[in-house]
Coordinates of C-alpha atoms in Angstrom, one line a residue:
X139 CA 0.2 -0.1 0.0
X140 CA 3.0 2.4 1.0
X141 CA 4.3 2.3 -2.7
X142 CA 1.0 3.0 -4.3
X143 CA 0.6 5.9 -1.9
X144 CA 4.0 7.3 -2.5
X145 CA 3.2 7.0 -6.2
X146 CA 0.1 8.9 -5.8
X147 CA 1.9 11.4 -3.5
X148 CA 4.4 12.1 -5.9
X149 CA 2.4 12.3 -9.0
X150 CA 0.0 14.6 -7.3
X151 CA 2.5 17.0 -6.1
X152 CA 3.9 17.1 -9.7
X153 CA 0.5 17.8 -11.0
X154 CA -0.4 20.2 -8.4
X155 CA 2.9 22.1 -9.3
X156 CA 1.6 22.0 -12.9
X157 CA -2.0 23.2 -11.9
X158 CA -0.5 26.0 -9.4
X159 CA 1.7 27.3 -12.0
X160 CA -1.0 27.1 -14.8
X161 CA -3.7 28.7 -12.7
X162 CA -1.5 31.7 -11.4
X163 CA -0.6 32.4 -15.1
X164 CA -4.3 32.4 -15.9
X165 CA -4.9 34.4 -12.7
X166 CA -2.6 36.8 -14.0
X167 CA -3.8 36.7 -17.5
X168 CA -7.2 37.8 -16.5
X169 CA -7.0 40.9 -14.6
X170 CA -4.7 41.9 -18.0
X171 CA -7.7 40.7 -20.0
X172 CA -9.7 43.2 -17.9
X173 CA -7.3 45.9 -18.0
X174 CA -7.3 46.0 -21.6
X175 CA -11.1 45.2 -22.6
X176 CA -11.9 47.7 -19.6
X177 CA -15.9 46.7 -19.8
X178 CA -17.6 44.1 -17.9
X179 CA -19.9 43.4 -21.3
X180 CA -16.6 42.6 -23.0
X181 CA -15.4 40.5 -20.4
X182 CA -18.9 38.7 -20.4
X183 CA -18.6 38.3 -24.3
X184 CA -15.1 36.5 -23.6
X185 CA -16.9 34.5 -21.1
X186 CA -19.9 33.4 -23.6
X187 CA -17.2 32.4 -26.2
X188 CA -15.4 30.2 -23.4
X189 CA -18.6 28.8 -22.2
X190 CA -19.6 27.9 -25.8
X191 CA -16.1 26.2 -26.4
X192 CA -16.5 24.3 -23.3
X193 CA -19.8 22.6 -24.4
X194 CA -18.3 21.9 -28.0
X195 CA -15.3 20.4 -25.9
X196 CA -17.7 17.7 -24.2
X197 CA -19.2 16.8 -27.6
X198 CA -15.7 16.2 -29.1
X199 CA -14.6 14.2 -26.1
X200 CA -17.9 12.4 -26.1
X201 CA -16.9 10.4 -22.9
X202 CA -13.9 8.8 -24.8
X203 CA -11.5 10.0 -22.0
X204 CA -13.0 7.2 -19.5
X205 CA -13.3 4.6 -22.3
X206 CA -9.6 5.1 -23.2
X207 CA -8.8 5.0 -19.6
X208 CA -10.2 1.6 -18.9
X209 CA -9.0 -0.1 -22.2
X210 CA -5.5 1.3 -22.2
X211 CA -5.1 -0.5 -18.6
X212 CA -7.0 -3.2 -19.9
X213 CA -4.5 -4.5 -22.8
X214 CA -0.8 -4.5 -22.1
X215 CA 0.9 -4.7 -25.5
X216 CA 1.9 -1.3 -27.3
X217 CA 0.2 -2.0 -30.6
X218 CA -3.2 -2.5 -29.3
X219 CA -2.9 0.8 -27.1
X220 CA -1.8 2.7 -30.1
X221 CA -4.6 1.5 -32.1
X222 CA -6.9 2.5 -29.2
X223 CA -5.3 6.1 -29.1
X224 CA -5.4 6.6 -32.8
X225 CA -9.2 5.6 -32.8
X226 CA -9.9 8.1 -30.3
X227 CA -7.7 10.8 -31.9
X228 CA -9.7 9.9 -35.5
X229 CA -13.1 10.3 -33.8
X230 CA -12.5 13.4 -31.7
X231 CA -10.7 15.4 -34.8
X232 CA -14.0 14.1 -36.9
X233 CA -16.2 15.9 -34.5
X234 CA -13.9 18.9 -34.5
X235 CA -14.2 19.2 -38.3
X236 CA -18.1 18.7 -38.2
X237 CA -18.3 21.4 -35.9
X238 CA -16.4 23.6 -38.3
X239 CA -18.8 23.2 -41.0
X240 CA -21.7 24.1 -38.6
X241 CA -20.1 27.3 -37.7
X242 CA -19.1 27.9 -41.2
X243 CA -22.7 27.8 -42.2
X244 CA -24.6 29.3 -39.5
X245 CA -21.7 31.2 -37.8
X246 CA -23.7 34.9 -37.9
X247 CA -26.9 33.3 -36.7
X248 CA -25.2 31.4 -33.9
X249 CA -23.2 34.7 -32.8
X250 CA -26.4 36.5 -32.7
X251 CA -28.0 33.9 -30.8
X252 CA -25.2 33.4 -28.2
X253 CA -23.6 37.0 -28.1
X254 CA -26.7 39.0 -29.2
X255 CA -24.5 40.5 -32.1
X256 CA -24.0 38.9 -35.6
X257 CA -20.9 40.5 -36.0
X258 CA -18.6 38.3 -33.9
X259 CA -18.7 35.2 -35.7
X260 CA -15.0 35.2 -36.3
X261 CA -14.4 34.6 -32.6
X262 CA -15.9 31.3 -32.8
X263 CA -13.8 30.6 -35.9
X264 CA -10.5 31.3 -34.0
X265 CA -11.8 29.4 -30.7
X266 CA -12.5 26.3 -32.8
X267 CA -9.1 26.4 -34.4
X268 CA -7.8 26.5 -31.0
X269 CA -10.2 23.7 -29.9
X270 CA -8.8 21.6 -32.8
X271 CA -5.2 21.8 -31.7
X272 CA -6.0 21.5 -27.9
X273 CA -7.7 18.0 -28.8
X274 CA -4.6 16.8 -30.1
X275 CA -2.4 18.4 -27.2
X276 CA -5.0 16.9 -24.6
X277 CA -4.9 13.2 -26.0
X278 CA -1.1 13.4 -26.4
X279 CA -0.8 14.4 -22.7
X280 CA -3.1 12.1 -21.7
X281 CA -1.3 9.1 -22.8
X282 CA 1.9 10.5 -21.4
X283 CA 0.0 10.7 -18.1
X284 CA -1.1 6.9 -18.5
X285 CA 2.6 6.1 -18.8
X286 CA 3.5 8.2 -15.7
X287 CA 5.5 10.4 -17.7
X288 CA 4.7 13.0 -15.3
X289 CA 7.3 15.6 -15.4
X290 CA 7.0 15.7 -19.1
X291 CA 3.2 16.3 -18.8
X292 CA 4.0 18.8 -16.2
X293 CA 6.4 21.1 -18.1
X294 CA 4.6 20.8 -21.4
X295 CA 1.4 22.1 -19.7
X296 CA 3.1 24.8 -18.1
X297 CA 4.9 25.8 -21.1
X298 CA 1.7 26.3 -23.1
X299 CA 0.3 28.4 -20.3
X300 CA 3.4 30.7 -20.4
X301 CA 3.4 30.7 -24.2
X302 CA -0.2 32.1 -23.7
X303 CA 0.7 34.7 -21.2
X304 CA 3.6 35.9 -23.2
X305 CA 2.0 36.0 -26.7
X306 CA -1.3 37.6 -25.4
X307 CA 0.7 40.3 -23.6
X308 CA 2.6 40.8 -26.9
X309 CA -0.7 40.8 -28.8
X310 CA -2.4 43.2 -26.4
X311 CA 0.4 45.5 -26.2
X312 CA 1.4 45.7 -29.9
X313 CA -0.5 44.0 -32.3
X314 CA -4.3 43.6 -31.5
X315 CA -6.1 45.0 -28.5
X316 CA -9.4 43.1 -28.6
X317 CA -11.1 39.9 -28.0
X318 CA -9.7 38.7 -31.5
X319 CA -6.1 39.5 -30.3
X320 CA -6.7 37.2 -27.0
X321 CA -8.1 34.4 -28.8
X322 CA -5.5 34.6 -31.6
X323 CA -2.9 34.6 -28.9
X324 CA -4.1 31.2 -27.7
X325 CA -4.5 29.9 -31.1
X326 CA -0.4 30.9 -31.9
X327 CA 0.5 29.4 -28.6
X328 CA -1.2 25.8 -28.8
X329 CA 0.1 25.8 -32.5
X330 CA 3.6 25.8 -31.1
X331 CA 3.0 23.2 -28.5
X332 CA 1.7 20.8 -31.0
X333 CA 5.3 21.1 -32.8
X334 CA 6.8 20.6 -29.7
X335 CA 5.2 17.4 -29.3
X336 CA 5.3 16.3 -32.9
X337 CA 7.0 12.7 -32.2
X338 CA 4.0 11.6 -30.5
X339 CA 1.5 13.6 -32.4
X340 CA 2.7 12.0 -35.8
X341 CA 1.9 8.5 -34.5
X342 CA -1.6 9.4 -33.1
X343 CA -2.4 11.6 -36.0
X344 CA -2.5 8.5 -38.3
X345 CA -6.2 8.0 -39.3
X346 CA -7.5 4.7 -37.8
X347 CA -11.3 3.6 -38.6
X348 CA -11.2 0.2 -36.8
X349 CA -15.1 -0.3 -36.3
X350 CA -14.6 -3.2 -33.6
X351 CA -12.4 -0.7 -31.7
X352 CA -14.3 2.4 -32.2
X353 CA -17.7 0.2 -31.2
X354 CA -16.0 -0.9 -28.2
X355 CA -14.9 2.7 -27.0
X356 CA -18.5 4.2 -27.9
X357 CA -20.2 1.6 -26.1
X358 CA -18.4 2.2 -22.9
X359 CA -18.4 5.9 -23.7
X360 CA -21.8 6.6 -25.0
X361 CA -23.5 6.3 -21.5
X362 CA -21.1 9.1 -20.4
X363 CA -22.2 11.4 -23.3
X364 CA -25.5 12.5 -21.2
X365 CA -23.6 13.0 -18.2
X366 CA -21.1 15.4 -19.9
X367 CA -23.9 17.3 -21.5
X368 CA -25.4 17.6 -18.1
X369 CA -22.1 18.5 -16.3
X370 CA -21.9 21.3 -19.0
X371 CA -25.5 22.5 -18.2
X372 CA -24.7 22.7 -14.6
X373 CA -21.5 24.4 -14.8
X374 CA -22.1 26.8 -17.8
X375 CA -25.9 27.2 -18.6
X376 CA -25.8 29.8 -15.5
X377 CA -24.3 32.3 -18.0
X378 CA -27.0 32.0 -20.3
X379 CA -29.5 32.7 -17.5
X380 CA -27.8 35.8 -16.2
X381 CA -27.4 37.1 -19.5
X382 CA -31.3 36.2 -20.2
X383 CA -32.5 38.0 -17.2
X384 CA -29.8 40.4 -16.8
X385 CA -26.8 41.8 -18.9
X386 CA -23.5 41.1 -20.4
X387 CA -21.8 43.4 -17.5
X388 CA -23.5 40.6 -15.0
X389 CA -22.2 37.7 -17.1
X390 CA -18.7 39.5 -16.8
X391 CA -18.8 39.7 -12.9
X392 CA -20.1 36.3 -12.8
X393 CA -17.3 35.0 -15.2
X394 CA -14.6 36.9 -12.8
X395 CA -16.2 35.0 -9.8
X396 CA -15.9 31.6 -11.6
X397 CA -12.2 32.7 -12.8
X398 CA -11.6 33.1 -9.1
X399 CA -13.2 30.2 -7.6
X400 CA -11.0 28.0 -9.8
X401 CA -8.4 28.8 -7.2
X402 CA -9.7 25.5 -5.2
X403 CA -8.5 23.3 -8.1
X404 CA -5.0 24.3 -7.0
X405 CA -5.6 21.8 -4.3
X406 CA -7.9 19.3 -6.3
X407 CA -6.7 19.2 -9.8
X408 CA -3.3 17.4 -9.3
X409 CA -5.3 14.7 -7.5
X410 CA -7.7 14.7 -10.2
X411 CA -5.1 14.1 -12.9
X412 CA -3.4 11.2 -10.9
X413 CA -6.4 9.7 -9.4
X414 CA -7.8 7.7 -12.5
X415 CA -4.7 5.9 -13.4
X416 CA -4.1 5.4 -9.6
X417 CA -7.4 4.0 -8.6
X418 CA -7.6 1.7 -12.0
X419 CA -4.1 0.1 -10.9
X420 CA -5.8 -0.6 -7.2
X421 CA -8.7 -2.4 -9.1
X422 CA -7.8 -5.8 -7.9
X423 CA -6.0 -5.2 -4.4
X424 CA -7.4 -6.6 -1.3
X425 CA -6.8 -3.5 1.1
X426 CA -8.2 -1.1 -1.5
X427 CA -11.5 -0.5 -0.2
X428 CA -9.9 0.8 3.5
X429 CA -7.4 3.2 1.5
X430 CA -10.1 4.6 -0.5
X431 CA -12.1 5.3 2.8
X432 CA -9.0 6.9 4.2
X433 CA -8.5 9.3 0.8
X434 CA -12.3 10.0 0.7
X435 CA -12.1 11.5 4.1
X436 CA -8.7 13.4 3.6
X437 CA -9.8 14.9 0.2
X438 CA -13.3 16.0 1.8
X439 CA -11.5 17.7 4.7
X440 CA -8.6 19.4 2.8
X441 CA -11.1 20.6 0.2
X442 CA -13.4 22.0 2.8
X443 CA -10.3 23.9 4.4
X444 CA -9.4 25.1 1.1
X445 CA -12.9 26.8 0.2
X446 CA -12.8 28.5 4.1
X447 CA -9.4 29.8 3.4
X448 CA -10.6 31.2 0.0
X449 CA -13.4 32.6 1.6
X450 CA -11.6 34.1 4.1
X451 CA -8.7 36.0 1.8
X452 CA -11.0 36.5 -1.1
X453 CA -11.6 40.6 -0.5
X454 CA -7.8 41.0 -0.6
X455 CA -7.2 38.7 -3.5
X456 CA -9.9 40.4 -5.6
X457 CA -7.8 43.6 -5.4
X458 CA -5.8 42.7 -8.4
X459 CA -8.8 43.3 -10.7
X460 CA -10.0 46.6 -11.7
X461 CA -12.6 48.6 -9.4
X462 CA -15.6 47.9 -11.4
X463 CA -14.7 44.0 -11.1
X464 CA -14.5 43.8 -7.2
X465 CA -17.8 43.2 -6.4
X466 CA -17.3 39.5 -7.7
X467 CA -15.6 38.8 -4.3
X468 CA -19.0 37.6 -2.6
X469 CA -19.8 35.0 -5.0
X470 CA -16.2 33.4 -5.5
X471 CA -16.2 31.0 -2.3
X472 CA -19.7 29.5 -2.8
X473 CA -18.9 29.0 -6.3
X474 CA -15.6 27.0 -5.3
X475 CA -18.1 24.6 -3.2
X476 CA -19.4 23.4 -6.7
X477 CA -16.3 23.5 -8.2
X478 CA -14.8 21.2 -5.3
X479 CA -17.9 18.9 -5.6
X480 CA -17.4 18.6 -9.4
X481 CA -14.0 17.0 -8.4
X482 CA -15.2 15.1 -5.3
X483 CA -17.9 13.1 -7.0
X484 CA -15.2 11.6 -9.5
X485 CA -13.3 10.3 -6.4
X486 CA -16.1 8.7 -4.6
X487 CA -17.4 7.2 -7.9
X488 CA -14.8 4.2 -7.9
X489 CA -17.4 1.6 -7.9
X490 CA -19.1 2.8 -10.9
X491 CA -16.0 2.8 -13.0
X492 CA -14.8 -0.5 -11.9
X493 CA -18.0 -2.2 -13.0
X494 CA -18.4 -0.2 -16.2
X495 CA -21.8 0.8 -15.0
X496 CA -21.2 4.6 -16.1
X497 CA -24.7 4.9 -17.1
X498 CA -25.7 5.9 -13.4
X499 CA -23.2 8.8 -13.7
X500 CA -25.3 9.9 -16.6
X501 CA -28.6 9.6 -14.7
X502 CA -27.2 11.4 -11.6
X503 CA -26.1 14.4 -13.6
X504 CA -29.1 14.1 -16.0
X505 CA -31.2 14.6 -12.8
X506 CA -29.0 17.4 -11.4
X507 CA -29.0 19.1 -14.6
X508 CA -32.8 19.4 -14.5
X509 CA -32.9 20.6 -11.1
X510 CA -30.3 23.3 -12.0
X511 CA -32.3 24.6 -14.9
X512 CA -35.4 24.8 -12.6
X513 CA -33.7 26.5 -9.7
X514 CA -32.2 28.8 -12.4
X515 CA -35.8 29.9 -13.7
X516 CA -36.9 30.1 -9.9
X517 CA -34.3 32.2 -8.5
X518 CA -32.1 34.1 -11.2
X519 CA -34.9 36.3 -12.3
X520 CA -35.2 37.7 -8.5
X521 CA -31.7 36.9 -7.1
X522 CA -29.5 37.6 -10.3
X523 CA -25.9 36.1 -9.7
X524 CA -27.0 34.6 -6.3
X525 CA -29.9 32.7 -7.8
X526 CA -27.5 30.9 -10.3
X527 CA -25.0 30.3 -7.4
X528 CA -27.7 28.7 -5.4
X529 CA -28.8 26.4 -8.5
X530 CA -24.7 25.5 -9.1
X531 CA -24.5 24.2 -5.5
X532 CA -27.4 22.3 -5.2
X533 CA -26.9 20.4 -8.5
X534 CA -23.8 19.5 -7.4
X535 CA -24.7 18.1 -4.0
X536 CA -27.8 16.1 -5.8
X537 CA -25.3 14.6 -8.3
X538 CA -22.7 13.8 -5.6
X539 CA -24.9 12.0 -3.3
X540 CA -26.6 10.0 -6.4
X541 CA -23.3 8.9 -7.5
X542 CA -21.7 8.2 -4.2
X543 CA -25.0 5.9 -3.3
X544 CA -24.7 3.7 -6.6
X545 CA -20.9 3.5 -6.3
X546 CA -21.2 2.0 -2.8
X547 CA -23.4 -0.7 -4.2
X548 CA -21.4 -1.7 -6.8
X549 CA -17.9 -1.6 -4.8
X550 CA -18.2 -0.9 -1.0
X551 CA -15.8 1.5 0.5
X552 CA -16.2 1.8 4.6
X553 CA -17.1 5.4 4.3
X554 CA -20.1 7.0 5.9
X555 CA -22.1 9.2 3.5
X556 CA -24.0 10.5 6.4
X557 CA -21.0 11.9 7.7
X558 CA -20.1 13.3 4.5
X559 CA -23.4 15.0 3.9
X560 CA -23.1 16.8 7.4
X561 CA -19.8 18.0 6.5
X562 CA -20.8 19.4 3.4
X563 CA -23.8 21.1 4.7
X564 CA -21.5 22.7 7.3
X565 CA -19.0 23.8 4.8
X566 CA -21.8 25.6 2.9
X567 CA -23.0 27.3 6.3
X568 CA -19.7 28.4 7.1
X569 CA -18.7 29.8 3.7
X570 CA -22.0 31.7 3.7
X571 CA -21.4 33.1 7.1
X572 CA -17.9 34.4 6.2
X573 CA -19.1 36.1 3.3
X574 CA -21.8 37.5 5.1
X575 CA -19.6 39.0 7.7
X576 CA -17.2 40.2 5.1
X577 CA -20.4 42.0 3.2
X578 CA -21.9 43.6 6.4
X579 CA -18.3 44.5 7.6
X580 CA -18.7 42.9 11.1
X581 CA -15.7 42.5 13.2
X582 CA -13.2 40.0 11.7
X583 CA -12.6 38.0 14.9
X584 CA -16.1 36.5 13.7
X585 CA -14.6 34.7 10.9
X586 CA -11.9 32.8 13.4
X587 CA -15.1 31.6 15.4
X588 CA -16.7 30.4 11.9
X589 CA -13.6 28.1 11.1
X590 CA -13.4 27.0 15.1
X591 CA -17.1 25.8 14.9
X592 CA -16.7 24.3 11.6
X593 CA -13.6 22.2 12.9
X594 CA -15.5 21.3 16.0
X595 CA -18.4 20.0 14.1
X596 CA -16.3 18.0 12.0
X597 CA -14.8 16.4 15.0
X598 CA -18.3 15.8 16.2
X599 CA -18.9 13.4 13.4
X600 CA -15.6 11.7 14.2
X601 CA -14.3 12.3 10.5
X602 CA -10.8 11.8 12.4
X603 CA -11.5 7.9 12.7
X604 CA -10.8 7.5 8.9
X605 CA -7.0 8.5 9.7
X606 CA -6.6 6.1 12.7
X607 CA -5.1 2.8 11.4
X608 CA -7.1 -0.2 12.0
X609 CA -6.4 -3.6 12.7

């Protein structure tokens, strides 16, 4: 067990280093974008383009990431693994080409629908070019991750973000001070990274239409597609509700909060990248359930502390933004709860992926997406951004508990769902308490009191027992 934990720890630290680096670069870039774009509405427009591309990314991936993870470790010989990777690459790029055709035909209409103006279709053309190249890079880095070439993955990813940062600065300062300049800078940067990875890219870019392989991949992946769509609805449809009931300025404020809420991924994303190969490698180990129980508890506690820390320091962190964007601080920590839960559901879904019963993830997130849409209709017209924050958190809570309950039936881990539920409930209450104190300029020592109460409540349900070695 120690050797497996050592590998997870080492890989997670490297991936955490990668994500700290990339997120910090992104956080530096975002205030820069806000400085040059100046208006909340233009930042809101960028948010809408990124939101749309994120939905298209789900369509391109089409659940094949999980399918590839399973079959890559199922087969041991290099040639078979390569065929699976090439098949996935061919499938994904075929979807990208199809999307290009759709936007070339209906770009103006789609631009008017999404951005309330037909004059910005070129933004989507540039973004789709970046999506195409990013599709290639993502799959190549995924395989390097499966082969535990962690250092190469880390430095390539950080290198890509540094390139985007440098090229963006140069474009905004000397070439193109506009939304187009930001998007073209991304396109140029990912093109350079494709050239850096040219050796594995040449291998995996060879088209392969193997019906038998593609059928196996899609049979595994297809049940996850509704989950991916539901995942996108929960995470991103909020932008469309805010735009519909508010303005692009509101979308810009919400987008600012979303960007800063990803601070929590500094804790989670390294583990997320290492988790799938790590958990799949423990599939047949006798002592794995007990190990998973300890990790479930550890990730929940660490993530909770991360959210509360973000809530505590956000009024100072947000000062890097121009004055008109700083109002977004109040939404950051509550949104980060949903961001954390979107990571945590994957951790507690071990049994579903072991048994290949991935349809249950689609069912859970499908129900959660319906609830999210319903709550947006109810709350956003009256509470605006707070309304969508409520729907965001509620949807992920529903999905998490449905996934956990089914996973436990398929592969039991000695971890209490009741304790998990109480901890998440107290986390939500503590986060809102801190934000309330900050908004009303109450005594700052009250925030320390919130921390103490939260810790005492966690100890009350004896979450600490999961860290005691059992005989």
